[in-house]
mmCIF file of C-alpha atoms in Angstrom:
data_model
loop_
_atom_site.group_PDB
_atom_site.id
_atom_site.type_symbol
_atom_site.label_atom_id
_atom_site.label_comp_id
_atom_site.label_asym_id
_atom_site.label_seq_id
_atom_site.Cartn_x
_atom_site.Cartn_y
_atom_site.Cartn_z
ATOM 1 C CA UNK A 526 87.669 103.043 32.260
ATOM 2 C CA UNK A 527 89.711 102.132 35.303
ATOM 3 C CA UNK A 528 93.299 103.324 35.152
ATOM 4 C CA UNK A 529 96.348 101.210 35.816
ATOM 5 C CA UNK A 530 97.965 100.797 39.205
ATOM 6 C CA UNK A 531 100.581 103.515 38.510
ATOM 7 C CA UNK A 532 97.834 106.070 37.987
ATOM 8 C CA UNK A 533 95.919 104.805 41.039
ATOM 9 C CA UNK A 534 99.112 105.236 43.097
ATOM 10 C CA UNK A 535 99.301 108.902 42.126
ATOM 11 C CA UNK A 536 95.597 109.501 42.815
ATOM 12 C CA UNK A 537 95.844 107.917 46.275
ATOM 13 C CA UNK A 538 99.380 109.161 47.146
ATOM 14 C CA UNK A 539 100.585 105.612 47.589
ATOM 15 C CA UNK A 540 103.926 103.833 47.473
ATOM 16 C CA UNK A 541 103.845 100.311 46.021
ATOM 17 C CA UNK A 542 105.693 97.352 47.542
ATOM 18 C CA UNK A 543 105.801 94.149 45.442
ATOM 19 C CA UNK A 544 104.650 90.972 47.195
ATOM 20 C CA UNK A 545 102.781 90.428 50.451
ATOM 21 C CA UNK A 546 103.815 92.100 53.736
ATOM 22 C CA UNK A 547 105.858 90.058 56.270
ATOM 23 C CA UNK A 548 102.841 89.848 58.621
ATOM 24 C CA UNK A 549 100.891 87.884 55.983
ATOM 25 C CA UNK A 550 103.916 85.902 54.764
ATOM 26 C CA UNK A 551 104.515 84.872 58.395
ATOM 27 C CA UNK A 552 101.024 83.322 58.580
ATOM 28 C CA UNK A 553 101.648 81.372 55.363
ATOM 29 C CA UNK A 554 104.992 80.073 56.627
ATOM 30 C CA UNK A 555 103.799 79.129 60.122
ATOM 31 C CA UNK A 556 103.600 75.296 60.310
ATOM 32 C CA UNK A 557 101.671 75.479 63.615
ATOM 33 C CA UNK A 558 98.612 76.805 61.762
ATOM 34 C CA UNK A 559 98.292 73.595 59.742
ATOM 35 C CA UNK A 560 97.412 75.307 56.467
ATOM 36 C CA UNK A 561 98.857 72.298 54.576
ATOM 37 C CA UNK A 562 96.102 70.095 55.997
ATOM 38 C CA UNK A 563 93.539 72.193 54.165
ATOM 39 C CA UNK A 564 95.247 71.933 50.757
ATOM 40 C CA UNK A 565 93.478 68.708 49.720
ATOM 41 C CA UNK A 566 90.173 70.206 50.728
ATOM 42 C CA UNK A 567 90.886 73.322 48.664
ATOM 43 C CA UNK A 568 91.735 71.193 45.628
ATOM 44 C CA UNK A 569 88.464 69.325 46.139
ATOM 45 C CA UNK A 570 86.597 72.664 46.301
ATOM 46 C CA UNK A 571 88.149 73.789 42.994
ATOM 47 C CA UNK A 572 86.947 70.540 41.402
ATOM 48 C CA UNK A 573 83.513 71.068 42.915
ATOM 49 C CA UNK A 574 83.201 74.581 41.470
ATOM 50 C CA UNK A 575 84.672 73.762 38.066
ATOM 51 C CA UNK A 576 83.516 70.207 37.372
ATOM 52 C CA UNK A 577 80.682 68.939 39.540
ATOM 53 C CA UNK A 578 78.435 71.843 40.365
ATOM 54 C CA UNK A 579 76.556 71.678 37.088
ATOM 55 C CA UNK A 580 75.095 69.308 34.528
ATOM 56 C CA UNK A 581 76.680 71.379 31.732
ATOM 57 C CA UNK A 582 79.717 69.960 29.947
ATOM 58 C CA UNK A 583 81.635 73.076 30.995
ATOM 59 C CA UNK A 584 80.210 75.431 33.648
ATOM 60 C CA UNK A 585 80.209 79.103 32.806
ATOM 61 C CA UNK A 586 82.477 81.544 34.607
ATOM 62 C CA UNK A 587 79.535 83.486 36.013
ATOM 63 C CA UNK A 588 78.602 80.311 37.856
ATOM 64 C CA UNK A 589 81.947 78.793 38.866
ATOM 65 C CA UNK A 590 83.691 82.037 39.914
ATOM 66 C CA UNK A 591 81.200 82.904 42.733
ATOM 67 C CA UNK A 592 80.937 79.200 43.640
ATOM 68 C CA UNK A 593 84.714 78.923 44.025
ATOM 69 C CA UNK A 594 84.707 82.048 46.204
ATOM 70 C CA UNK A 595 81.986 80.602 48.481
ATOM 71 C CA UNK A 596 83.909 77.319 48.693
ATOM 72 C CA UNK A 597 87.172 79.029 49.674
ATOM 73 C CA UNK A 598 85.420 81.174 52.294
ATOM 74 C CA UNK A 599 83.845 77.980 53.669
ATOM 75 C CA UNK A 600 87.319 76.452 54.162
ATOM 76 C CA UNK A 601 88.525 79.658 55.828
ATOM 77 C CA UNK A 602 85.608 79.529 58.266
ATOM 78 C CA UNK A 603 86.677 76.055 59.387
ATOM 79 C CA UNK A 604 89.585 77.776 61.163
ATOM 80 C CA UNK A 605 87.187 79.440 63.606
ATOM 81 C CA UNK A 606 87.167 76.239 65.688
ATOM 82 C CA UNK A 607 90.826 76.970 66.417
ATOM 83 C CA UNK A 608 90.429 80.777 66.486
ATOM 84 C CA UNK A 609 86.970 81.684 67.876
ATOM 85 C CA UNK A 610 87.409 85.406 67.114
ATOM 86 C CA UNK A 611 87.178 84.488 63.392
ATOM 87 C CA UNK A 612 83.456 83.965 63.950
ATOM 88 C CA UNK A 613 83.172 87.712 64.646
ATOM 89 C CA UNK A 614 83.104 88.455 60.932
ATOM 90 C CA UNK A 615 80.314 89.439 58.594
ATOM 91 C CA UNK A 616 80.054 89.257 54.790
ATOM 92 C CA UNK A 617 78.112 92.110 53.199
ATOM 93 C CA UNK A 618 77.182 92.526 49.534
ATOM 94 C CA UNK A 619 76.119 95.461 47.386
ATOM 95 C CA UNK A 620 77.478 98.061 49.803
ATOM 96 C CA UNK A 621 77.970 101.545 48.447
ATOM 97 C CA UNK A 622 81.025 103.600 49.308
ATOM 98 C CA UNK A 623 81.699 107.299 48.884
ATOM 99 C CA UNK A 624 84.990 109.032 49.654
ATOM 100 C CA UNK A 625 86.126 112.498 48.594
ATOM 101 C CA UNK A 626 89.597 114.005 48.718
ATOM 102 C CA UNK A 627 91.704 116.702 47.136
ATOM 103 C CA UNK A 628 94.897 115.984 45.235
ATOM 104 C CA UNK A 629 96.950 119.008 44.152
ATOM 105 C CA UNK A 630 94.077 121.227 42.954
ATOM 106 C CA UNK A 631 91.762 118.423 41.850
ATOM 107 C CA UNK A 632 88.722 117.217 43.789
ATOM 108 C CA UNK A 633 88.453 113.431 43.503
ATOM 109 C CA UNK A 634 85.799 110.969 44.503
ATOM 110 C CA UNK A 635 85.456 107.191 44.715
ATOM 111 C CA UNK A 636 81.837 106.090 44.557
ATOM 112 C CA UNK A 637 80.056 102.885 43.766
ATOM 113 C CA UNK A 638 79.609 99.280 44.756
ATOM 114 C CA UNK A 639 82.488 97.926 46.789
ATOM 115 C CA UNK A 640 82.368 94.255 45.768
ATOM 116 C CA UNK A 641 81.827 91.788 48.618
ATOM 117 C CA UNK A 642 82.943 93.147 51.991
ATOM 118 C CA UNK A 643 84.158 91.095 54.908
ATOM 119 C CA UNK A 644 83.857 93.163 58.051
ATOM 120 C CA UNK A 645 85.260 92.456 61.472
ATOM 121 C CA UNK A 646 84.656 93.628 65.036
ATOM 122 C CA UNK A 647 88.284 94.705 65.368
ATOM 123 C CA UNK A 648 90.648 96.363 62.869
ATOM 124 C CA UNK A 649 93.712 94.742 61.296
ATOM 125 C CA UNK A 650 96.771 96.147 63.101
ATOM 126 C CA UNK A 651 99.161 98.301 61.004
ATOM 127 C CA UNK A 652 101.505 96.241 58.816
ATOM 128 C CA UNK A 653 104.210 98.892 58.423
ATOM 129 C CA UNK A 654 106.118 100.166 61.441
ATOM 130 C CA UNK A 655 106.375 103.862 62.410
ATOM 131 C CA UNK A 656 109.899 103.877 60.878
ATOM 132 C CA UNK A 657 108.676 102.427 57.580
ATOM 133 C CA UNK A 658 105.866 104.982 57.482
ATOM 134 C CA UNK A 659 108.266 107.880 58.086
ATOM 135 C CA UNK A 660 110.608 106.488 55.417
ATOM 136 C CA UNK A 661 107.839 106.986 52.814
ATOM 137 C CA UNK A 662 108.507 110.745 53.033
ATOM 138 C CA UNK A 663 111.559 110.092 50.829
ATOM 139 C CA UNK A 664 109.475 108.285 48.197
ATOM 140 C CA UNK A 665 108.907 110.334 45.051
ATOM 141 C CA UNK A 666 105.564 109.774 43.364
ATOM 142 C CA UNK A 667 105.670 109.147 39.633
ATOM 143 C CA UNK A 668 104.136 111.908 37.535
ATOM 144 C CA UNK A 669 102.727 111.519 34.045
ATOM 145 C CA UNK A 670 103.704 114.913 32.642
ATOM 146 C CA UNK A 671 102.668 116.101 30.065
ATOM 147 C CA UNK A 672 99.644 113.789 30.472
ATOM 148 C CA UNK A 673 97.207 114.736 33.239
ATOM 149 C CA UNK A 674 97.066 111.981 35.897
ATOM 150 C CA UNK A 675 93.276 112.218 35.720
ATOM 151 C CA UNK A 676 93.170 111.672 31.953
ATOM 152 C CA UNK A 677 90.541 108.922 31.761
ATOM 153 C CA UNK A 678 88.535 109.670 34.896
ATOM 154 C CA UNK A 679 84.889 110.591 34.531
ATOM 155 C CA UNK A 680 84.172 114.251 35.234
ATOM 156 C CA UNK A 681 81.024 115.009 37.214
ATOM 157 C CA UNK A 682 79.647 118.003 39.049
ATOM 158 C CA UNK A 683 79.934 117.357 42.773
ATOM 159 C CA UNK A 684 77.217 119.127 44.745
ATOM 160 C CA UNK A 685 77.971 117.365 47.983
ATOM 161 C CA UNK A 686 81.333 116.104 49.174
ATOM 162 C CA UNK A 687 80.338 112.680 50.404
ATOM 163 C CA UNK A 688 82.289 110.465 52.782
ATOM 164 C CA UNK A 689 80.313 107.405 53.701
ATOM 165 C CA UNK A 690 81.487 103.929 54.770
ATOM 166 C CA UNK A 691 78.058 102.496 53.929
ATOM 167 C CA UNK A 692 77.489 101.380 57.539
ATOM 168 C CA UNK A 693 75.481 103.008 60.297
ATOM 169 C CA UNK A 694 77.051 104.194 63.537
ATOM 170 C CA UNK A 695 76.977 101.453 66.130
ATOM 171 C CA UNK A 696 77.209 98.608 63.598
ATOM 172 C CA UNK A 697 79.171 95.956 65.553
ATOM 173 C CA UNK A 698 81.235 94.775 62.545
ATOM 174 C CA UNK A 699 82.413 98.282 61.824
ATOM 175 C CA UNK A 700 85.953 97.518 60.593
ATOM 176 C CA UNK A 701 86.418 96.559 56.957
ATOM 177 C CA UNK A 702 88.770 93.590 56.779
ATOM 178 C CA UNK A 703 88.853 92.428 53.135
ATOM 179 C CA UNK A 704 87.184 93.444 49.874
ATOM 180 C CA UNK A 705 86.520 90.688 47.330
ATOM 181 C CA UNK A 706 86.090 91.467 43.643
ATOM 182 C CA UNK A 707 84.743 88.644 41.461
ATOM 183 C CA UNK A 708 85.323 89.212 37.763
ATOM 184 C CA UNK A 709 82.832 86.566 36.762
ATOM 185 C CA UNK A 710 81.511 87.858 33.431
ATOM 186 C CA UNK A 711 81.531 85.089 30.847
ATOM 187 C CA UNK A 712 82.593 87.319 27.972
ATOM 188 C CA UNK A 713 86.225 88.385 28.337
ATOM 189 C CA UNK A 714 85.593 91.944 27.149
ATOM 190 C CA UNK A 715 83.077 92.417 29.996
ATOM 191 C CA UNK A 716 85.722 91.586 32.589
ATOM 192 C CA UNK A 717 88.427 93.909 33.878
ATOM 193 C CA UNK A 718 91.889 92.923 32.738
ATOM 194 C CA UNK A 719 94.199 92.014 35.663
ATOM 195 C CA UNK A 720 95.925 95.422 35.632
ATOM 196 C CA UNK A 721 92.582 97.275 35.625
ATOM 197 C CA UNK A 722 91.308 94.999 38.373
ATOM 198 C CA UNK A 723 94.322 95.761 40.574
ATOM 199 C CA UNK A 724 93.769 99.499 40.035
ATOM 200 C CA UNK A 725 90.094 99.129 40.969
ATOM 201 C CA UNK A 726 91.074 97.116 44.075
ATOM 202 C CA UNK A 727 93.492 99.863 45.117
ATOM 203 C CA UNK A 728 90.981 102.688 44.548
ATOM 204 C CA UNK A 729 88.273 100.930 46.557
ATOM 205 C CA UNK A 730 90.593 99.795 49.384
ATOM 206 C CA UNK A 731 91.787 103.402 49.624
ATOM 207 C CA UNK A 732 88.240 104.812 49.386
ATOM 208 C CA UNK A 733 86.949 102.563 52.152
ATOM 209 C CA UNK A 734 89.947 103.323 54.394
ATOM 210 C CA UNK A 735 89.602 107.078 53.775
ATOM 211 C CA UNK A 736 85.859 107.085 54.538
ATOM 212 C CA UNK A 737 86.605 105.186 57.774
ATOM 213 C CA UNK A 738 89.409 107.602 58.724
ATOM 214 C CA UNK A 739 87.101 110.593 58.203
ATOM 215 C CA UNK A 740 84.337 108.916 60.221
ATOM 216 C CA UNK A 741 86.808 108.360 63.072
ATOM 217 C CA UNK A 742 88.898 111.534 62.939
ATOM 218 C CA UNK A 743 86.920 114.161 61.014
ATOM 219 C CA UNK A 744 87.836 115.872 57.762
ATOM 220 C CA UNK A 745 91.042 117.651 58.788
ATOM 221 C CA UNK A 746 93.990 116.272 56.766
ATOM 222 C CA UNK A 747 96.524 114.557 59.017
ATOM 223 C CA UNK A 748 99.006 111.721 59.399
ATOM 224 C CA UNK A 749 97.108 108.997 61.288
ATOM 225 C CA UNK A 750 98.267 107.908 64.739
ATOM 226 C CA UNK A 751 96.690 104.516 64.031
ATOM 227 C CA UNK A 752 96.917 103.698 60.308
ATOM 228 C CA UNK A 753 93.957 101.882 58.726
ATOM 229 C CA UNK A 754 94.574 98.587 56.937
ATOM 230 C CA UNK A 755 92.200 97.255 54.270
ATOM 231 C CA UNK A 756 92.868 94.120 52.224
ATOM 232 C CA UNK A 757 91.566 93.217 48.803
ATOM 233 C CA UNK A 758 91.370 90.011 46.773
ATOM 234 C CA UNK A 759 90.306 89.906 43.135
ATOM 235 C CA UNK A 760 89.737 86.834 40.974
ATOM 236 C CA UNK A 761 88.165 85.618 37.747
ATOM 237 C CA UNK A 762 87.771 82.126 39.197
ATOM 238 C CA UNK A 763 91.322 81.036 38.346
ATOM 239 C CA UNK A 764 93.765 83.959 38.489
ATOM 240 C CA UNK A 765 94.057 85.809 41.815
ATOM 241 C CA UNK A 766 95.253 89.305 42.776
ATOM 242 C CA UNK A 767 96.158 89.938 46.429
ATOM 243 C CA UNK A 768 96.510 93.359 48.032
ATOM 244 C CA UNK A 769 97.107 94.871 51.465
ATOM 245 C CA UNK A 770 96.613 98.636 51.697
ATOM 246 C CA UNK A 771 97.630 100.845 54.630
ATOM 247 C CA UNK A 772 96.231 104.366 54.898
ATOM 248 C CA UNK A 773 98.899 106.371 56.749
ATOM 249 C CA UNK A 774 97.713 109.871 55.940
ATOM 250 C CA UNK A 775 94.623 111.800 54.902
ATOM 251 C CA UNK A 776 96.826 114.759 53.937
ATOM 252 C CA UNK A 777 96.662 114.086 50.212
ATOM 253 C CA UNK A 778 96.845 117.490 48.518
ATOM 254 C CA UNK A 779 100.606 117.708 48.057
ATOM 255 C CA UNK A 780 103.162 115.131 46.919
ATOM 256 C CA UNK A 781 105.300 115.792 50.014
ATOM 257 C CA UNK A 782 105.324 114.084 53.387
ATOM 258 C CA UNK A 783 104.140 110.661 54.449
ATOM 259 C CA UNK A 784 102.675 108.422 51.718
ATOM 260 C CA UNK A 785 100.216 105.570 51.949
ATOM 261 C CA UNK A 786 101.454 102.033 51.331
ATOM 262 C CA UNK A 787 100.183 99.127 49.249
ATOM 263 C CA UNK A 788 101.543 95.588 48.932
ATOM 264 C CA UNK A 789 100.453 93.769 45.771
ATOM 265 C CA UNK A 790 100.961 90.133 44.804
ATOM 266 C CA UNK A 791 99.839 89.906 41.169
ATOM 267 C CA UNK A 792 98.586 87.213 38.818
ATOM 268 C CA UNK A 793 98.616 84.112 41.012
ATOM 269 C CA UNK A 794 96.946 81.102 39.394
ATOM 270 C CA UNK A 795 95.041 78.786 41.744
ATOM 271 C CA UNK A 796 95.215 76.027 39.116
ATOM 272 C CA UNK A 797 96.383 75.800 35.536
ATOM 273 C CA UNK A 798 93.535 74.010 33.821
ATOM 274 C CA UNK A 799 90.126 72.498 34.480
ATOM 275 C CA UNK A 800 89.312 69.731 32.018
ATOM 276 C CA UNK A 801 85.573 69.071 32.319
ATOM 277 C CA UNK A 802 85.485 66.191 29.851
ATOM 278 C CA UNK A 803 88.520 64.102 28.923
ATOM 279 C CA UNK A 804 90.221 64.864 25.626
ATOM 280 C CA UNK A 805 90.453 61.727 23.539
ATOM 281 C CA UNK A 806 92.524 61.324 20.389
ATOM 282 C CA UNK A 807 92.435 58.058 18.395
ATOM 283 C CA UNK A 808 90.846 56.226 21.304
ATOM 284 C CA UNK A 809 93.551 57.372 23.755
ATOM 285 C CA UNK A 810 92.884 59.820 26.592
ATOM 286 C CA UNK A 811 95.390 62.626 25.991
ATOM 287 C CA UNK A 812 94.027 64.940 28.725
ATOM 288 C CA UNK A 813 92.084 63.285 31.541
ATOM 289 C CA UNK A 814 89.169 65.126 33.138
ATOM 290 C CA UNK A 815 90.046 67.005 36.297
ATOM 291 C CA UNK A 816 92.029 69.906 37.709
ATOM 292 C CA UNK A 817 95.681 70.137 36.718
ATOM 293 C CA UNK A 818 98.436 72.348 38.070
ATOM 294 C CA UNK A 819 96.811 73.155 41.435
ATOM 295 C CA UNK A 820 98.904 75.832 43.206
ATOM 296 C CA UNK A 821 98.663 75.352 46.985
ATOM 297 C CA UNK A 822 100.532 78.624 47.655
ATOM 298 C CA UNK A 823 97.778 80.675 46.022
ATOM 299 C CA UNK A 824 95.222 79.032 48.289
ATOM 300 C CA UNK A 825 97.494 79.666 51.303
ATOM 301 C CA UNK A 826 97.690 83.375 50.413
ATOM 302 C CA UNK A 827 93.882 83.574 50.345
ATOM 303 C CA UNK A 828 93.716 81.848 53.728
ATOM 304 C CA UNK A 829 96.552 83.949 55.217
ATOM 305 C CA UNK A 830 94.764 87.193 54.275
ATOM 306 C CA UNK A 831 91.596 85.809 55.889
ATOM 307 C CA UNK A 832 93.483 84.958 59.100
ATOM 308 C CA UNK A 833 95.463 88.203 59.127
ATOM 309 C CA UNK A 834 94.709 90.343 62.170
ATOM 310 C CA UNK A 835 93.459 87.363 64.173
ATOM 311 C CA UNK A 836 96.300 84.832 64.404
#
């Protein structure tokens, strides 16, 4: 069972900031980028994934969720004409991650499949300034006393403390840019609830950043000169979760000192409803077929996270 975000914050020694960081917000608000021009295309892509991609009356989530993701990534890639460095990206699937750290007197490990990874040739620059990082020293982490913060974690015997980014040395796209988690199971009980999904996104963004930090700087706990930024986007094909995580320190044992930072923008609908066949009552169309309540801002957030670190 994946814990909630509050528990994940304690496990990863992280301070939460609501909403997206100014660096990403600035991309969304920049008229020169012409993100508005892509809105119609995005709406068309939602219709394609939800209404036209199948002969079924209503496509199943396990089909339309990955299709919508591919469609949105396709739109993002169109920006590489304007920004050639965007073509220096690579999507990888089924990558395994392992990261080990100590928190108070507990040895913790993140292991498993990391979702879909978008890697880049260059890292995303830090989103929080040196001052903001130092200010996290004042932040007090929430405790769960008398409940152990590890209450629902799986206990295993660790014979080897693994730290592995999943990529070989010398791999040109060695910097993780964004993790994508598609909750595409058709049956609701097989999908993570939004809160669980955000916790999973945080644990894996942290795990990937920590494995990278150890690959770069060794295992000695320290405050990083150059913090590591990893983004994460989760969706069930309609509702989106956006996250930017900044690893400031690998000194995780105590609650004191510099904390890591995460910005989370929760529960953003891309559209309100997809009506595959019109609803007709007494010969009158009460709900026409099509996508209703398209939210261009949610699409712009997806695109801004994709462009972040390049524009």
